[in-house]
């Protein structure tokens, strides 16, 4: 996806203008993609009837990580986490069940991959030498899959 015309009005006057518009669009895509959530179906003991999504907005990502840390350090012995679909999943220390750690790591890895891709796209835009190069840059490239797989703890 090249620069969206909702972010610019041709003609673009300078390379710096084109780059600023592209960076604005990258930031908007980052926020939208990062907040889509991750699908944790592969982490569940049996396949669910429909996809199970854990939120990845800043508050949710921080919350699930804090929950995992509390479980691992003894602050909690078990708790429940709500999916985007409003279903509840038990979270326990990884010595009992690895789901909480897997889910927390999955959320963290997804958010990090989104941020890493935005940074890479920004570097690509900064490296453009012409307005045409900026306009031809595919800003939809490199965004991570929302599907989680088992991650090493």
mmCIF file with all atom_site columns, N, CA and C in Angstrom, residues 14-58:
data_model
loop_
_atom_site.group_PDB
_atom_site.id
_atom_site.type_symbol
_atom_site.label_atom_id
_atom_site.label_alt_id
_atom_site.label_comp_id
_atom_site.label_asym_id
_atom_site.label_entity_id
_atom_site.label_seq_id
_atom_site.pdbx_PDB_ins_code
_atom_site.Cartn_x
_atom_site.Cartn_y
_atom_site.Cartn_z
_atom_site.occupancy
_atom_site.B_iso_or_equiv
_atom_site.pdbx_formal_charge
_atom_site.auth_seq_id
_atom_site.auth_comp_id
_atom_site.auth_asym_id
_atom_site.auth_atom_id
_atom_site.pdbx_PDB_model_num
ATOM 1   N N  . UNK A 1 14 ? 7.763   19.018  -1.384 1.00 0.00 ? 14 UNK A N  1
ATOM 2   C CA . UNK A 1 14 ? 9.157   18.663  -1.123 1.00 0.00 ? 14 UNK A CA 1
ATOM 3   C C  . UNK A 1 14 ? 9.257   17.211  -0.668 1.00 0.00 ? 14 UNK A C  1
ATOM 4   N N  . UNK A 1 15 ? 10.461  16.696  -0.731 1.00 0.00 ? 15 UNK A N  1
ATOM 5   C CA . UNK A 1 15 ? 10.742  15.352  -0.224 1.00 0.00 ? 15 UNK A CA 1
ATOM 6   C C  . UNK A 1 15 ? 10.412  15.291  1.267  1.00 0.00 ? 15 UNK A C  1
ATOM 7   N N  . UNK A 1 16 ? 10.760  16.323  2.016  1.00 0.00 ? 16 UNK A N  1
ATOM 8   C CA . UNK A 1 16 ? 10.485  16.345  3.456  1.00 0.00 ? 16 UNK A CA 1
ATOM 9   C C  . UNK A 1 16 ? 8.980   16.269  3.724  1.00 0.00 ? 16 UNK A C  1
ATOM 10  N N  . UNK A 1 17 ? 8.170   16.947  2.895  1.00 0.00 ? 17 UNK A N  1
ATOM 11  C CA . UNK A 1 17 ? 6.714   16.880  3.044  1.00 0.00 ? 17 UNK A CA 1
ATOM 12  C C  . UNK A 1 17 ? 6.218   15.447  2.804  1.00 0.00 ? 17 UNK A C  1
ATOM 13  N N  . UNK A 1 18 ? 6.730   14.822  1.745  1.00 0.00 ? 18 UNK A N  1
ATOM 14  C CA . UNK A 1 18 ? 6.327   13.448  1.418  1.00 0.00 ? 18 UNK A CA 1
ATOM 15  C C  . UNK A 1 18 ? 6.704   12.501  2.547  1.00 0.00 ? 18 UNK A C  1
ATOM 16  N N  . UNK A 1 19 ? 7.909   12.666  3.082  1.00 0.00 ? 19 UNK A N  1
ATOM 17  C CA . UNK A 1 19 ? 8.355   11.805  4.175  1.00 0.00 ? 19 UNK A CA 1
ATOM 18  C C  . UNK A 1 19 ? 7.509   12.017  5.430  1.00 0.00 ? 19 UNK A C  1
ATOM 19  N N  . UNK A 1 20 ? 7.195   13.252  5.741  1.00 0.00 ? 20 UNK A N  1
ATOM 20  C CA . UNK A 1 20 ? 6.365   13.533  6.920  1.00 0.00 ? 20 UNK A CA 1
ATOM 21  C C  . UNK A 1 20 ? 4.978   12.909  6.760  1.00 0.00 ? 20 UNK A C  1
ATOM 22  N N  . UNK A 1 21 ? 4.418   12.979  5.571  1.00 0.00 ? 21 UNK A N  1
ATOM 23  C CA . UNK A 1 21 ? 3.102   12.384  5.319  1.00 0.00 ? 21 UNK A CA 1
ATOM 24  C C  . UNK A 1 21 ? 3.151   10.860  5.443  1.00 0.00 ? 21 UNK A C  1
ATOM 25  N N  . UNK A 1 22 ? 4.219   10.266  4.928  1.00 0.00 ? 22 UNK A N  1
ATOM 26  C CA . UNK A 1 22 ? 4.364   8.812   5.021  1.00 0.00 ? 22 UNK A CA 1
ATOM 27  C C  . UNK A 1 22 ? 4.529   8.377   6.478  1.00 0.00 ? 22 UNK A C  1
ATOM 28  N N  . UNK A 1 23 ? 5.309   9.108   7.233  1.00 0.00 ? 23 UNK A N  1
ATOM 29  C CA . UNK A 1 23 ? 5.517   8.774   8.646  1.00 0.00 ? 23 UNK A CA 1
ATOM 30  C C  . UNK A 1 23 ? 4.205   8.909   9.420  1.00 0.00 ? 23 UNK A C  1
ATOM 31  N N  . UNK A 1 24 ? 3.415   9.907   9.093  1.00 0.00 ? 24 UNK A N  1
ATOM 32  C CA . UNK A 1 24 ? 2.099   10.056  9.720  1.00 0.00 ? 24 UNK A CA 1
ATOM 33  C C  . UNK A 1 24 ? 1.225   8.836   9.421  1.00 0.00 ? 24 UNK A C  1
ATOM 34  N N  . UNK A 1 25 ? 1.275   8.368   8.178  1.00 0.00 ? 25 UNK A N  1
ATOM 35  C CA . UNK A 1 25 ? 0.494   7.186   7.820  1.00 0.00 ? 25 UNK A CA 1
ATOM 36  C C  . UNK A 1 25 ? 1.031   5.931   8.502  1.00 0.00 ? 25 UNK A C  1
ATOM 37  N N  . UNK A 1 26 ? 2.343   5.779   8.578  1.00 0.00 ? 26 UNK A N  1
ATOM 38  C CA . UNK A 1 26 ? 2.936   4.630   9.282  1.00 0.00 ? 26 UNK A CA 1
ATOM 39  C C  . UNK A 1 26 ? 2.460   4.604   10.735 1.00 0.00 ? 26 UNK A C  1
ATOM 40  N N  . UNK A 1 27 ? 2.469   5.756   11.389 1.00 0.00 ? 27 UNK A N  1
ATOM 41  C CA . UNK A 1 27 ? 2.021   5.823   12.785 1.00 0.00 ? 27 UNK A CA 1
ATOM 42  C C  . UNK A 1 27 ? 0.558   5.428   12.926 1.00 0.00 ? 27 UNK A C  1
ATOM 43  N N  . UNK A 1 28 ? -0.277  5.840   11.974 1.00 0.00 ? 28 UNK A N  1
ATOM 44  C CA . UNK A 1 28 ? -1.699  5.476   12.013 1.00 0.00 ? 28 UNK A CA 1
ATOM 45  C C  . UNK A 1 28 ? -1.887  3.974   11.790 1.00 0.00 ? 28 UNK A C  1
ATOM 46  N N  . UNK A 1 29 ? -1.123  3.416   10.856 1.00 0.00 ? 29 UNK A N  1
ATOM 47  C CA . UNK A 1 29 ? -1.204  1.970   10.598 1.00 0.00 ? 29 UNK A CA 1
ATOM 48  C C  . UNK A 1 29 ? -0.711  1.206   11.827 1.00 0.00 ? 29 UNK A C  1
ATOM 49  N N  . UNK A 1 30 ? 0.385   1.661   12.420 1.00 0.00 ? 30 UNK A N  1
ATOM 50  C CA . UNK A 1 30 ? 0.920   1.016   13.621 1.00 0.00 ? 30 UNK A CA 1
ATOM 51  C C  . UNK A 1 30 ? -0.139  0.948   14.714 1.00 0.00 ? 30 UNK A C  1
ATOM 52  N N  . UNK A 1 31 ? -0.777  2.057   14.985 1.00 0.00 ? 31 UNK A N  1
ATOM 53  C CA . UNK A 1 31 ? -1.778  2.077   16.049 1.00 0.00 ? 31 UNK A CA 1
ATOM 54  C C  . UNK A 1 31 ? -2.928  1.120   15.738 1.00 0.00 ? 31 UNK A C  1
ATOM 55  N N  . UNK A 1 32 ? -3.381  1.107   14.499 1.00 0.00 ? 32 UNK A N  1
ATOM 56  C CA . UNK A 1 32 ? -4.501  0.235   14.114 1.00 0.00 ? 32 UNK A CA 1
ATOM 57  C C  . UNK A 1 32 ? -4.109  -1.238  14.175 1.00 0.00 ? 32 UNK A C  1
ATOM 58  N N  . UNK A 1 33 ? -2.968  -1.589  13.606 1.00 0.00 ? 33 UNK A N  1
ATOM 59  C CA . UNK A 1 33 ? -2.534  -2.992  13.561 1.00 0.00 ? 33 UNK A CA 1
ATOM 60  C C  . UNK A 1 33 ? -2.163  -3.492  14.953 1.00 0.00 ? 33 UNK A C  1
ATOM 61  N N  . UNK A 1 34 ? -1.436  -2.686  15.698 1.00 0.00 ? 34 UNK A N  1
ATOM 62  C CA . UNK A 1 34 ? -1.006  -3.087  17.044 1.00 0.00 ? 34 UNK A CA 1
ATOM 63  C C  . UNK A 1 34 ? -2.204  -3.386  17.941 1.00 0.00 ? 34 UNK A C  1
ATOM 64  N N  . UNK A 1 35 ? -3.282  -2.652  17.771 1.00 0.00 ? 35 UNK A N  1
ATOM 65  C CA . UNK A 1 35 ? -4.445  -2.809  18.637 1.00 0.00 ? 35 UNK A CA 1
ATOM 66  C C  . UNK A 1 35 ? -5.454  -3.843  18.144 1.00 0.00 ? 35 UNK A C  1
ATOM 67  N N  . UNK A 1 36 ? -5.140  -4.592  17.081 1.00 0.00 ? 36 UNK A N  1
ATOM 68  C CA . UNK A 1 36 ? -6.064  -5.612  16.568 1.00 0.00 ? 36 UNK A CA 1
ATOM 69  C C  . UNK A 1 36 ? -6.206  -6.808  17.500 1.00 0.00 ? 36 UNK A C  1
ATOM 70  N N  . UNK A 1 37 ? -5.192  -7.077  18.292 1.00 0.00 ? 37 UNK A N  1
ATOM 71  C CA . UNK A 1 37 ? -5.204  -8.247  19.172 1.00 0.00 ? 37 UNK A CA 1
ATOM 72  C C  . UNK A 1 37 ? -4.546  -9.438  18.514 1.00 0.00 ? 37 UNK A C  1
ATOM 73  N N  . UNK A 1 38 ? -4.234  -10.441 19.344 1.00 0.00 ? 38 UNK A N  1
ATOM 74  C CA . UNK A 1 38 ? -3.615  -11.664 18.843 1.00 0.00 ? 38 UNK A CA 1
ATOM 75  C C  . UNK A 1 38 ? -4.567  -12.828 19.040 1.00 0.00 ? 38 UNK A C  1
ATOM 76  N N  . UNK A 1 39 ? -4.494  -13.752 18.115 1.00 0.00 ? 39 UNK A N  1
ATOM 77  C CA . UNK A 1 39 ? -5.339  -14.947 18.154 1.00 0.00 ? 39 UNK A CA 1
ATOM 78  C C  . UNK A 1 39 ? -4.537  -16.037 18.859 1.00 0.00 ? 39 UNK A C  1
ATOM 79  N N  . UNK A 1 40 ? -5.067  -16.524 19.982 1.00 0.00 ? 40 UNK A N  1
ATOM 80  C CA . UNK A 1 40 ? -4.322  -17.450 20.837 1.00 0.00 ? 40 UNK A CA 1
ATOM 81  C C  . UNK A 1 40 ? -4.808  -18.898 20.714 1.00 0.00 ? 40 UNK A C  1
ATOM 82  N N  . UNK A 1 41 ? -5.518  -19.211 19.663 1.00 0.00 ? 41 UNK A N  1
ATOM 83  C CA . UNK A 1 41 ? -6.098  -20.555 19.493 1.00 0.00 ? 41 UNK A CA 1
ATOM 84  C C  . UNK A 1 41 ? -5.071  -21.670 19.670 1.00 0.00 ? 41 UNK A C  1
ATOM 85  N N  . UNK A 1 42 ? -3.877  -21.499 19.096 1.00 0.00 ? 42 UNK A N  1
ATOM 86  C CA . UNK A 1 42 ? -2.859  -22.553 19.145 1.00 0.00 ? 42 UNK A CA 1
ATOM 87  C C  . UNK A 1 42 ? -2.288  -22.769 20.545 1.00 0.00 ? 42 UNK A C  1
ATOM 88  N N  . UNK A 1 43 ? -2.557  -21.844 21.460 1.00 0.00 ? 43 UNK A N  1
ATOM 89  C CA . UNK A 1 43 ? -2.061  -21.977 22.829 1.00 0.00 ? 43 UNK A CA 1
ATOM 90  C C  . UNK A 1 43 ? -3.044  -22.734 23.721 1.00 0.00 ? 43 UNK A C  1
ATOM 91  N N  . UNK A 1 44 ? -4.274  -22.899 23.248 1.00 0.00 ? 44 UNK A N  1
ATOM 92  C CA . UNK A 1 44 ? -5.319  -23.536 24.045 1.00 0.00 ? 44 UNK A CA 1
ATOM 93  C C  . UNK A 1 44 ? -5.200  -25.055 23.985 1.00 0.00 ? 44 UNK A C  1
ATOM 94  N N  . UNK A 1 45 ? -5.651  -25.741 25.022 1.00 0.00 ? 45 UNK A N  1
ATOM 95  C CA . UNK A 1 45 ? -5.529  -27.202 25.046 1.00 0.00 ? 45 UNK A CA 1
ATOM 96  C C  . UNK A 1 45 ? -6.337  -27.913 23.965 1.00 0.00 ? 45 UNK A C  1
ATOM 97  N N  . UNK A 1 46 ? -7.427  -27.303 23.522 1.00 0.00 ? 46 UNK A N  1
ATOM 98  C CA . UNK A 1 46 ? -8.208  -27.876 22.421 1.00 0.00 ? 46 UNK A CA 1
ATOM 99  C C  . UNK A 1 46 ? -8.675  -26.737 21.524 1.00 0.00 ? 46 UNK A C  1
ATOM 100 N N  . UNK A 1 47 ? -8.848  -27.018 20.234 1.00 0.00 ? 47 UNK A N  1
ATOM 101 C CA . UNK A 1 47 ? -9.239  -25.965 19.299 1.00 0.00 ? 47 UNK A CA 1
ATOM 102 C C  . UNK A 1 47 ? -10.600 -25.358 19.660 1.00 0.00 ? 47 UNK A C  1
ATOM 103 N N  . UNK A 1 48 ? -10.685 -24.036 19.732 1.00 0.00 ? 48 UNK A N  1
ATOM 104 C CA . UNK A 1 48 ? -11.961 -23.400 20.039 1.00 0.00 ? 48 UNK A CA 1
ATOM 105 C C  . UNK A 1 48 ? -12.897 -23.416 18.829 1.00 0.00 ? 48 UNK A C  1
ATOM 106 N N  . UNK A 1 49 ? -14.182 -23.203 19.074 1.00 0.00 ? 49 UNK A N  1
ATOM 107 C CA . UNK A 1 49 ? -15.169 -23.177 17.987 1.00 0.00 ? 49 UNK A CA 1
ATOM 108 C C  . UNK A 1 49 ? -14.970 -21.963 17.088 1.00 0.00 ? 49 UNK A C  1
ATOM 109 N N  . UNK A 1 50 ? -14.519 -20.877 17.661 1.00 0.00 ? 50 UNK A N  1
ATOM 110 C CA . UNK A 1 50 ? -14.236 -19.671 16.880 1.00 0.00 ? 50 UNK A CA 1
ATOM 111 C C  . UNK A 1 50 ? -12.965 -19.039 17.443 1.00 0.00 ? 50 UNK A C  1
ATOM 112 N N  . UNK A 1 51 ? -12.304 -18.182 16.671 1.00 0.00 ? 51 UNK A N  1
ATOM 113 C CA . UNK A 1 51 ? -11.031 -17.617 17.126 1.00 0.00 ? 51 UNK A CA 1
ATOM 114 C C  . UNK A 1 51 ? -11.136 -16.916 18.484 1.00 0.00 ? 51 UNK A C  1
ATOM 115 N N  . UNK A 1 52 ? -10.096 -17.089 19.289 1.00 0.00 ? 52 UNK A N  1
ATOM 116 C CA . UNK A 1 52 ? -9.995  -16.443 20.600 1.00 0.00 ? 52 UNK A CA 1
ATOM 117 C C  . UNK A 1 52 ? -8.923  -15.367 20.486 1.00 0.00 ? 52 UNK A C  1
ATOM 118 N N  . UNK A 1 53 ? -9.312  -14.124 20.766 1.00 0.00 ? 53 UNK A N  1
ATOM 119 C CA . UNK A 1 53 ? -8.418  -12.985 20.617 1.00 0.00 ? 53 UNK A CA 1
ATOM 120 C C  . UNK A 1 53 ? -8.133  -12.358 21.974 1.00 0.00 ? 53 UNK A C  1
ATOM 121 N N  . UNK A 1 54 ? -6.864  -12.123 22.251 1.00 0.00 ? 54 UNK A N  1
ATOM 122 C CA . UNK A 1 54 ? -6.466  -11.358 23.428 1.00 0.00 ? 54 UNK A CA 1
ATOM 123 C C  . UNK A 1 54 ? -6.071  -9.969  22.944 1.00 0.00 ? 54 UNK A C  1
ATOM 124 N N  . UNK A 1 55 ? -6.563  -8.951  23.644 1.00 0.00 ? 55 UNK A N  1
ATOM 125 C CA . UNK A 1 55 ? -6.315  -7.563  23.263 1.00 0.00 ? 55 UNK A CA 1
ATOM 126 C C  . UNK A 1 55 ? -4.829  -7.224  23.373 1.00 0.00 ? 55 UNK A C  1
ATOM 127 N N  . UNK A 1 56 ? -4.382  -6.328  22.501 1.00 0.00 ? 56 UNK A N  1
ATOM 128 C CA . UNK A 1 56 ? -2.979  -5.914  22.491 1.00 0.00 ? 56 UNK A CA 1
ATOM 129 C C  . UNK A 1 56 ? -2.822  -4.400  22.595 1.00 0.00 ? 56 UNK A C  1
ATOM 130 N N  . UNK A 1 57 ? -3.908  -3.684  22.939 1.00 0.00 ? 57 UNK A N  1
ATOM 131 C CA . UNK A 1 57 ? -3.750  -2.245  23.179 1.00 0.00 ? 57 UNK A CA 1
ATOM 132 C C  . UNK A 1 57 ? -2.794  -2.078  24.369 1.00 0.00 ? 57 UNK A C  1
ATOM 133 N N  . UNK A 1 58 ? -2.316  -0.880  24.596 1.00 0.00 ? 58 UNK A N  1
ATOM 134 C CA . UNK A 1 58 ? -1.282  -0.660  25.605 1.00 0.00 ? 58 UNK A CA 1
ATOM 135 C C  . UNK A 1 58 ? -1.711  -1.130  26.994 1.00 0.00 ? 58 UNK A C  1
#
